[in-house]
Coordinates of C-alpha atoms and ligand atoms in Angstrom, one line a residue:
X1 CA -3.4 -16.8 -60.1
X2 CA -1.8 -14.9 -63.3
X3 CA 1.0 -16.1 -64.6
X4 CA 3.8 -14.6 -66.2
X5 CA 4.7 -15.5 -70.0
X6 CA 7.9 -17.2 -69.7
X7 CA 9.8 -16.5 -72.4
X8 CA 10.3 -12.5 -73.9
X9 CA 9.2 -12.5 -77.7
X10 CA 9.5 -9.4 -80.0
X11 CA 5.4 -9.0 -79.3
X12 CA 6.2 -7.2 -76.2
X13 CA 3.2 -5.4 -74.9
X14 CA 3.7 -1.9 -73.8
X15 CA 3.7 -3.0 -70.0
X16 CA 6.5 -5.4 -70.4
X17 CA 8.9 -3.1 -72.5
X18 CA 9.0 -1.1 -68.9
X19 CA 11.4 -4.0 -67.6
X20 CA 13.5 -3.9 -70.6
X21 CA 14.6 0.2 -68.4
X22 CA 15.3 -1.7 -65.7
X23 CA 19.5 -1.3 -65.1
X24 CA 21.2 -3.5 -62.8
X25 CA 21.2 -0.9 -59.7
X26 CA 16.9 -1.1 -60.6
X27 CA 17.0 -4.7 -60.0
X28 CA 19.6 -4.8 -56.7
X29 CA 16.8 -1.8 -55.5
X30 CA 13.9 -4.1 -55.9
X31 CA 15.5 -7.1 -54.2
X32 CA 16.5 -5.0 -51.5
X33 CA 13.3 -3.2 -50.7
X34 CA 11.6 -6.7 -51.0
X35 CA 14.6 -7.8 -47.9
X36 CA 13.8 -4.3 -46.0
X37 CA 10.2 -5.4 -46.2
X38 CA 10.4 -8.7 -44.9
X39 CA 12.6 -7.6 -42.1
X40 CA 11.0 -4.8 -40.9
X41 CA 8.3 -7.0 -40.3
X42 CA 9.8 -10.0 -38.5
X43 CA 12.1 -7.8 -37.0
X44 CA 8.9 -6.3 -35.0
X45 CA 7.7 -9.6 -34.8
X46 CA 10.8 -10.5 -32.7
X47 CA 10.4 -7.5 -30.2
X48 CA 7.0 -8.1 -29.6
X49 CA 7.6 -11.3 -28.9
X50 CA 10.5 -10.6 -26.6
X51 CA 8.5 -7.7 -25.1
X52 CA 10.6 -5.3 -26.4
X53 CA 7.6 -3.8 -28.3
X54 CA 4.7 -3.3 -26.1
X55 CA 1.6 -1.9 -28.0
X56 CA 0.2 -1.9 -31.2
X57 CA -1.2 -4.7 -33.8
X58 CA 1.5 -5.7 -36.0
X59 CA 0.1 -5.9 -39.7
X60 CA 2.8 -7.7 -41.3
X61 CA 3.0 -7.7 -45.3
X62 CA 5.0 -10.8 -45.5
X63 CA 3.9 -12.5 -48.5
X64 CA 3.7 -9.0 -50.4
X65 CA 7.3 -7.6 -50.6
X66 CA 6.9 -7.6 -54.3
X67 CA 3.9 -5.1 -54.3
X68 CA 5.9 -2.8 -51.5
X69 CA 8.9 -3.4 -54.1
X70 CA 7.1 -3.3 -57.6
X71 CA 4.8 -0.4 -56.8
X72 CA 7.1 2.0 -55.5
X73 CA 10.3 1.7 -57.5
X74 CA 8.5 3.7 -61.0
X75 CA 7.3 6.8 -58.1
X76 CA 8.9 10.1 -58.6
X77 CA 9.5 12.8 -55.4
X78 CA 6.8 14.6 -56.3
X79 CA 3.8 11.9 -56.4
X80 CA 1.9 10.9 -53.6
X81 CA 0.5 7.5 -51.9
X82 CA -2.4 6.9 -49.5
X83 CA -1.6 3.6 -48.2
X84 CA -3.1 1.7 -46.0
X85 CA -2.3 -0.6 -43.1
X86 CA -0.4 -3.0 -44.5
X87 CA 2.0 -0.1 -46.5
X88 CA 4.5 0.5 -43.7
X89 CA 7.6 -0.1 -45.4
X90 CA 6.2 1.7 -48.9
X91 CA 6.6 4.7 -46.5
X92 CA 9.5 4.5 -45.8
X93 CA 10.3 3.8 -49.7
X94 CA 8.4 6.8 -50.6
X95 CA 10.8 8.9 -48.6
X96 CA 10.1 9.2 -44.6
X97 CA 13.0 7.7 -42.9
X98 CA 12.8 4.3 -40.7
X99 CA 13.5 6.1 -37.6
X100 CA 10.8 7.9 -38.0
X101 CA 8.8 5.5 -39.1
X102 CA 9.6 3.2 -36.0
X103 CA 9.5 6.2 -33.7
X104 CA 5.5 5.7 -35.0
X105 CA 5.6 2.1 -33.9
X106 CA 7.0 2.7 -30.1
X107 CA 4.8 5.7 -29.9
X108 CA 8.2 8.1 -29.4
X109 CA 8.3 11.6 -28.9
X110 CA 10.2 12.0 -32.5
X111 CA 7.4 10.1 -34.2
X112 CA 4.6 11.8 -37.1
X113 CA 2.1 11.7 -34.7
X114 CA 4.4 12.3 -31.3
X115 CA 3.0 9.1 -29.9
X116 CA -1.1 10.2 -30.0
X117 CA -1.6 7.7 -32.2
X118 CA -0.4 4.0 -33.6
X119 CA 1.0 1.7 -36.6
X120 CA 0.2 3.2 -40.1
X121 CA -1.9 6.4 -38.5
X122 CA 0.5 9.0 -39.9
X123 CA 1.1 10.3 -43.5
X124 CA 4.2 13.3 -44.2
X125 CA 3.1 15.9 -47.1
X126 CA 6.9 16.5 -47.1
X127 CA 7.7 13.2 -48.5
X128 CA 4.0 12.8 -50.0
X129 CA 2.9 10.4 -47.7
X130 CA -0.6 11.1 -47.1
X131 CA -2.1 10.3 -43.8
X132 CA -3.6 6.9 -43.5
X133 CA -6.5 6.4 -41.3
X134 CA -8.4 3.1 -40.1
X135 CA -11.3 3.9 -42.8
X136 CA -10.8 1.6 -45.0
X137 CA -12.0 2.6 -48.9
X138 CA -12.8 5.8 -47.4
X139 CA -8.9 6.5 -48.3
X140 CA -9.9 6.3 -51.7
X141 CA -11.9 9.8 -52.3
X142 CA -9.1 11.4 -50.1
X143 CA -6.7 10.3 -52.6
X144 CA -9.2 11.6 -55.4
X145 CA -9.0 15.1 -53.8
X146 CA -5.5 15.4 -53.8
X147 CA -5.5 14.0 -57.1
X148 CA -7.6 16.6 -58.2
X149 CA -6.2 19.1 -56.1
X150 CA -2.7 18.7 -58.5
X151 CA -4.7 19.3 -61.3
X152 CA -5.8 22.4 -60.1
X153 CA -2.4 23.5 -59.6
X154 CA -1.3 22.8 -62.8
X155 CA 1.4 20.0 -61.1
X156 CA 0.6 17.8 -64.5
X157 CA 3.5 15.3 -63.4
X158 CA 2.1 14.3 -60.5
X159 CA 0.3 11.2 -59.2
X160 CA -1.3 9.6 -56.8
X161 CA -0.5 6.0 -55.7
X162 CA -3.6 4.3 -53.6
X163 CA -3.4 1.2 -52.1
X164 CA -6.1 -0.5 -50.9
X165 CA -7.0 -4.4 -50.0
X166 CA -9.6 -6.8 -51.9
X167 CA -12.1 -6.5 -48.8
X168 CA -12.1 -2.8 -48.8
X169 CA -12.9 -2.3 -52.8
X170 CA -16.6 -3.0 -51.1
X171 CA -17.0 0.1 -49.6
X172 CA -19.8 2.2 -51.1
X173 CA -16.9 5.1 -50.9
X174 CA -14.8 3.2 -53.0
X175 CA -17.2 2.9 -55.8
X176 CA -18.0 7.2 -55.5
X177 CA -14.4 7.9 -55.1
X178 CA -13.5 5.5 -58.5
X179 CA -16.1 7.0 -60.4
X180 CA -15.4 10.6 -59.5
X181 CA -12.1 9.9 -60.7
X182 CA -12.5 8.1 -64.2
X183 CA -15.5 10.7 -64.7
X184 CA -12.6 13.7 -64.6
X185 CA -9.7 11.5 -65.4
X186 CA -7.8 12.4 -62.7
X187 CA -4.3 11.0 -61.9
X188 CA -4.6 8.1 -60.1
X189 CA -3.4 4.5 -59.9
X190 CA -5.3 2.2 -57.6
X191 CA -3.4 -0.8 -56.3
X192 CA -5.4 -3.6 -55.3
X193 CA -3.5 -6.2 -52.7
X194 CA -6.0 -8.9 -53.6
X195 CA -4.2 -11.2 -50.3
X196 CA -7.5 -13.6 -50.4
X197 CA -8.3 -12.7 -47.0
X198 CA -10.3 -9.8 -45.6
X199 CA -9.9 -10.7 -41.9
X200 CA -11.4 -13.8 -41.9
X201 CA -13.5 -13.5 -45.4
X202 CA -12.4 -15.1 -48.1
X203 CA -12.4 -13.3 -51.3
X204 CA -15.8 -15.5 -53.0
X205 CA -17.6 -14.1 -49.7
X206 CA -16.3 -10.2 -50.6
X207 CA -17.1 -9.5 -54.5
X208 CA -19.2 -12.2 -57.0
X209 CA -16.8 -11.0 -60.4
X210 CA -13.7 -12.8 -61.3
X211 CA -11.7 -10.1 -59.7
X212 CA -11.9 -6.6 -58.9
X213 CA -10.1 -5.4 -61.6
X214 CA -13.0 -6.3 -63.2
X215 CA -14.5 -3.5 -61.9
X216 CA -12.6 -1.3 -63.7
X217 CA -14.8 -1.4 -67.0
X218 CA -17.9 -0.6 -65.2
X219 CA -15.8 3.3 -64.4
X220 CA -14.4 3.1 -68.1
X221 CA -11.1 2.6 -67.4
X222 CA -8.4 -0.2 -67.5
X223 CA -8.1 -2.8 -65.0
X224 CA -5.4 -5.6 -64.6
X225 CA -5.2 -8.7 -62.5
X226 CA -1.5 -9.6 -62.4
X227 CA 0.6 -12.0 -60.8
X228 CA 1.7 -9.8 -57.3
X229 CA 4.0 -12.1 -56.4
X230 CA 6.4 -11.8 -59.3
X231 CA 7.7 -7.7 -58.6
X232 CA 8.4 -7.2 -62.1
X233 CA 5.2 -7.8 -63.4
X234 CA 4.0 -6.0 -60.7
X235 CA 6.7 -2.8 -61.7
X236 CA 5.7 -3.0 -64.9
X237 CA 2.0 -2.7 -64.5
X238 CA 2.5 0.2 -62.5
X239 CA 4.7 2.0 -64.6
X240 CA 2.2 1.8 -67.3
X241 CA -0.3 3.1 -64.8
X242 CA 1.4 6.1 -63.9
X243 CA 2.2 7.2 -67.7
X244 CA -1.3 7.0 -68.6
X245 CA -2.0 9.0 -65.6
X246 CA 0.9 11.5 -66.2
X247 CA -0.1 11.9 -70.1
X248 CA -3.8 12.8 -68.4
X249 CA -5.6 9.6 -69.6
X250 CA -6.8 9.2 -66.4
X251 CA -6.6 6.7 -63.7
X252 CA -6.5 2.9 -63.8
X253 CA -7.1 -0.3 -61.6
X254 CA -3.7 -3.2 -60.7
X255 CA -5.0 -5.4 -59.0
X256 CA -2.1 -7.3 -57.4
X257 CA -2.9 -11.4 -56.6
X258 CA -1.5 -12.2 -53.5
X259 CA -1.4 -14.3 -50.4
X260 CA -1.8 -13.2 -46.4
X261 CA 1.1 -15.5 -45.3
X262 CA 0.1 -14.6 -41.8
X263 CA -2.8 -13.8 -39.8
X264 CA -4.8 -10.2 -40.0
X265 CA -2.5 -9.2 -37.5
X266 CA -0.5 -10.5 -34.6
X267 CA -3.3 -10.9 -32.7
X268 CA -4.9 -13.3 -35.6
X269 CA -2.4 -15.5 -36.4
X270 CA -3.1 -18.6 -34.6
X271 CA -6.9 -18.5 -34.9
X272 CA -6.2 -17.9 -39.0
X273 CA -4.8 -21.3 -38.9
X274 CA -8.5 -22.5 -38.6
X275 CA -9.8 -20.4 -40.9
X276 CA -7.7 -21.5 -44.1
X277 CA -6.8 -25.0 -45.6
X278 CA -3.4 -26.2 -44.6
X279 CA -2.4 -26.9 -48.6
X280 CA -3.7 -23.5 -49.7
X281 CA -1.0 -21.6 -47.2
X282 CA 1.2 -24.8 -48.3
X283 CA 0.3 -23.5 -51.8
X284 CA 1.5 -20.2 -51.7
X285 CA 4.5 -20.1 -49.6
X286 CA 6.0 -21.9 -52.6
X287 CA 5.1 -18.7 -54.5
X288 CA 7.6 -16.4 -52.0
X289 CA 8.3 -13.6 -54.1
X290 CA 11.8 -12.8 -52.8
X291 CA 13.4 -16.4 -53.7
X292 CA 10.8 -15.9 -57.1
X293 CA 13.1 -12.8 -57.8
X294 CA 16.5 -14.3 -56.9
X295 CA 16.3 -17.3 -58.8
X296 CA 15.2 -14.7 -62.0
X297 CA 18.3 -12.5 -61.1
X298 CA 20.3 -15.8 -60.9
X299 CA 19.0 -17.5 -64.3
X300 CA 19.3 -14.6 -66.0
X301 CA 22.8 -13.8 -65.7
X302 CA 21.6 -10.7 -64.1
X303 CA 23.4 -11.6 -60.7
X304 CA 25.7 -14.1 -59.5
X305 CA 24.1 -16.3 -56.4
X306 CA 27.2 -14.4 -54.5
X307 CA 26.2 -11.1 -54.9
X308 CA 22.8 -11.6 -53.4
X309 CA 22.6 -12.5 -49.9
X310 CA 19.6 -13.5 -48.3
X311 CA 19.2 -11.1 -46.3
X312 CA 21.6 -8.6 -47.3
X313 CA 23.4 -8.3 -44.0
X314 CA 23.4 -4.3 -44.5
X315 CA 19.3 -4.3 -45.2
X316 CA 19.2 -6.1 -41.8
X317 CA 22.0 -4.0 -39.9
X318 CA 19.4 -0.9 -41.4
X319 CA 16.5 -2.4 -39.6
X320 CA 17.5 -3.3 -36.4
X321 CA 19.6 -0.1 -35.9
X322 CA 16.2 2.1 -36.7
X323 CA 14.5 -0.2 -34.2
X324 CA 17.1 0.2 -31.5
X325 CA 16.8 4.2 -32.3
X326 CA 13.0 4.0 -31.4
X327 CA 13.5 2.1 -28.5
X328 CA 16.4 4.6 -27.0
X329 CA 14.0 7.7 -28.2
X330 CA 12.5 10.2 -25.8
X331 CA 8.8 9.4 -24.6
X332 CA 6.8 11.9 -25.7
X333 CA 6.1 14.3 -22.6
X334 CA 2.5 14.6 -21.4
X335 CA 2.0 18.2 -22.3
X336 CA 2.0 17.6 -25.9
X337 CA -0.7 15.6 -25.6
X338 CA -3.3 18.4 -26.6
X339 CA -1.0 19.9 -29.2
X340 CA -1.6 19.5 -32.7
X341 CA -5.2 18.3 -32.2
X342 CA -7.0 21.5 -33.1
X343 CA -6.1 23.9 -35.8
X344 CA -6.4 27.0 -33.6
X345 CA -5.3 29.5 -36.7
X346 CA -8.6 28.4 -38.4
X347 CA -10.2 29.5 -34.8
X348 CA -11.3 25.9 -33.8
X349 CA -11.5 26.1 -29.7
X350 CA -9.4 24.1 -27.8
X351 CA -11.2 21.6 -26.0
X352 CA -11.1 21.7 -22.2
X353 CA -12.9 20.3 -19.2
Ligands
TPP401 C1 -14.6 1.0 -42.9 C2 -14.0 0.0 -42.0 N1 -14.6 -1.2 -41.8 C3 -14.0 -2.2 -41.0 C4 -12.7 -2.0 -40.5 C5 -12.0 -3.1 -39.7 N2 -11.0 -3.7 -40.5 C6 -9.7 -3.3 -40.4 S1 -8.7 -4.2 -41.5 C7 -10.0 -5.1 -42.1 C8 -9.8 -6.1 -43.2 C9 -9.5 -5.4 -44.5 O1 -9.3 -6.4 -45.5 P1 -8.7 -6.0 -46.9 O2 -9.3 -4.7 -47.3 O3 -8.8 -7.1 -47.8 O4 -7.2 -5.7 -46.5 P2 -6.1 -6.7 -45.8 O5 -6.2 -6.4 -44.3 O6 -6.5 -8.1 -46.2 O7 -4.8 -6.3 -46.3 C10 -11.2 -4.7 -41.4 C11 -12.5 -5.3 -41.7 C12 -12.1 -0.7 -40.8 N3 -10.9 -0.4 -40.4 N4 -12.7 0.2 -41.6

């Protein structure tokens, strides 16, 4: 795993000086947004549990609040993300509200999708959110088009934030939709969640280099493999990123190394107790990135222990009542089931029996 230099010196390099913008409100944002990740995720843990929840896979990111937190702190309005399955809360952070967002989850009438699909299967253009599908790596040359597709309208400030995971940088589309994008420097920023696990395959089984940022010098561009449990390395790294991309140098690579803390899903996380070695989860629950960032706050005089609960009792209150909203929330009515399928202006036929 990277590790962080521990002491600041004058030899700053240009990725750490981004922390040094970083005002008080910045730092109380990141902890929180690392708290609203964690409990939006054990907060649907609960329900399903209690069978208040009653469908879906629940892909939990616990384990990765600081790359939810890091990544999308340095985003402005008008950039973009394609996330991926593990990316729930970075929508919400990227501007669609947790209502809607758990309207998704319960498969409510008010939801992206109005309850024809599940989990991350939604995007909003309006908060610039682009849909994420179960493809995985094939989310990459969709970002590249939008990427591009800013270019062409002259939107020079924008970017696009991809995420994907270490298993799906293996995908033959990941490798076309990197190269595309290097070859016109287009602006993107590719966030690797390197969590260790792709399902059940540990990384040595998914890539033979050291990491896949590594890959990054066979496209000609930068690659980093940074310590994703500490969120201000993380922050950093991507604000770097995204001012190369703004200043039109092109895209780069963060690699972000992580752990799964649970299973692949729900569904997994019993049977991933097999699969991995007792002292390796041991291992990295030590490295919990939201204690990580409190005892910084604490040691650094940036925050007294008293001003940051764990959780912050609001963050939670924030949760629960979204969940409770998509609970209450209309079903969606059958009718609508064969709306918004076809795009009828563009004279595609309906389908019927
Ligand atoms: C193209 C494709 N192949 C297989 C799958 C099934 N699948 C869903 S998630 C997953 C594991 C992905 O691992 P990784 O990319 O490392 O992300 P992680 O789930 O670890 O965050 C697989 C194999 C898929 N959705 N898409």
């Amino acid at each position: 795993m990277a590790t962080r230099t521990k002491n600041r010196t004058n030899s700053q390099t240009a990725e750490q000086r981004y922390r040094d913008h970083l005002t008080k409100a910045d730092h109380y944002e990141l902890y929180r947004r690392m708290w609203l990740s964690r409990l939006f995720d054990e907060t649907l843990l609960d329900f399903k549990k209690k069978a208040r929840l009653k469908r879906g896979n629940l892909y939990a990111s616990i384990g990765q609040e600081a790359i939810n937190a890091g990544t999308s702190l340095p985003l402005k309005p008008h950039d973009y993300i394609s996330p991926i399955h593990r990316d729930m809360p970075i929508f919400h952070f990227k501007g669609m509200s947790l209502e809607s967002i758990m309207c998704q989850v319960w498969g409510k009438a008010e939801a992206p999708t109005r309850g024809k699909d599940s989990w991350s299967h939604m995007g909003d253009l309006s908060a610039g959110v682009i849909h994420s599908t179960s493809m995985l790596g094939s989310t990459i040359p969709v970002a590249c088009g939008v990427a591009w597709a800013l270019r062409l309208d002259g939107k020079t400030d924008s970017c696009v934030v991809a995420y994907t995971g270490e298993g799906a940088t293996a995908q033959g589309v990941f490798h076309e939709g990197m190269n595309f994008a290097a070859v016109h420097k287009l602006p993107l920023v590719l966030i690797v969640e390197n969590n260790q696990y792709a399902y059940s395959t540990p990384t040595h089984l998914g890539y033979a280099t050291e990491n896949t940022a590594a890959r990054a010098s066979g496209y000609g561009i930068p690659g980093w493999s940074i310590d994703g449990n500490d969120v201000l390395e993380v922050y950093e790294h991507t604000s770097l990123a995204l001012a190369r991309a703004r200043a039109g140098d092109g895209p780069s690579i963060v690699e972000c190394m992580t752990y799964r803390v649970r299973g692949h899903a729900d569904h997994d996380d019993t049977r991933a107790m097999g699969y991995r070695p007792v002292e390796e989860i041991e291992r990295w629950q030590k490295e919990d990135p939201i204690p990580r960032y409190r005892e910084y706050l604490i040691k650094n005089k940036i925050f007294k222990a008293s001003e940051l609960p764990s959780p912050p009792p609001d963050v939670q209150k924030q949760v629960l009542d979204a969940a409770e909203y998509a609970i209450n929330a209309p079903e969606p009515e059958a009718h609508t089931a064969m709306e918004d399928i076809y795009d009828e202006s563009a004279g595609v036929t309906k389908w019927s029996k």
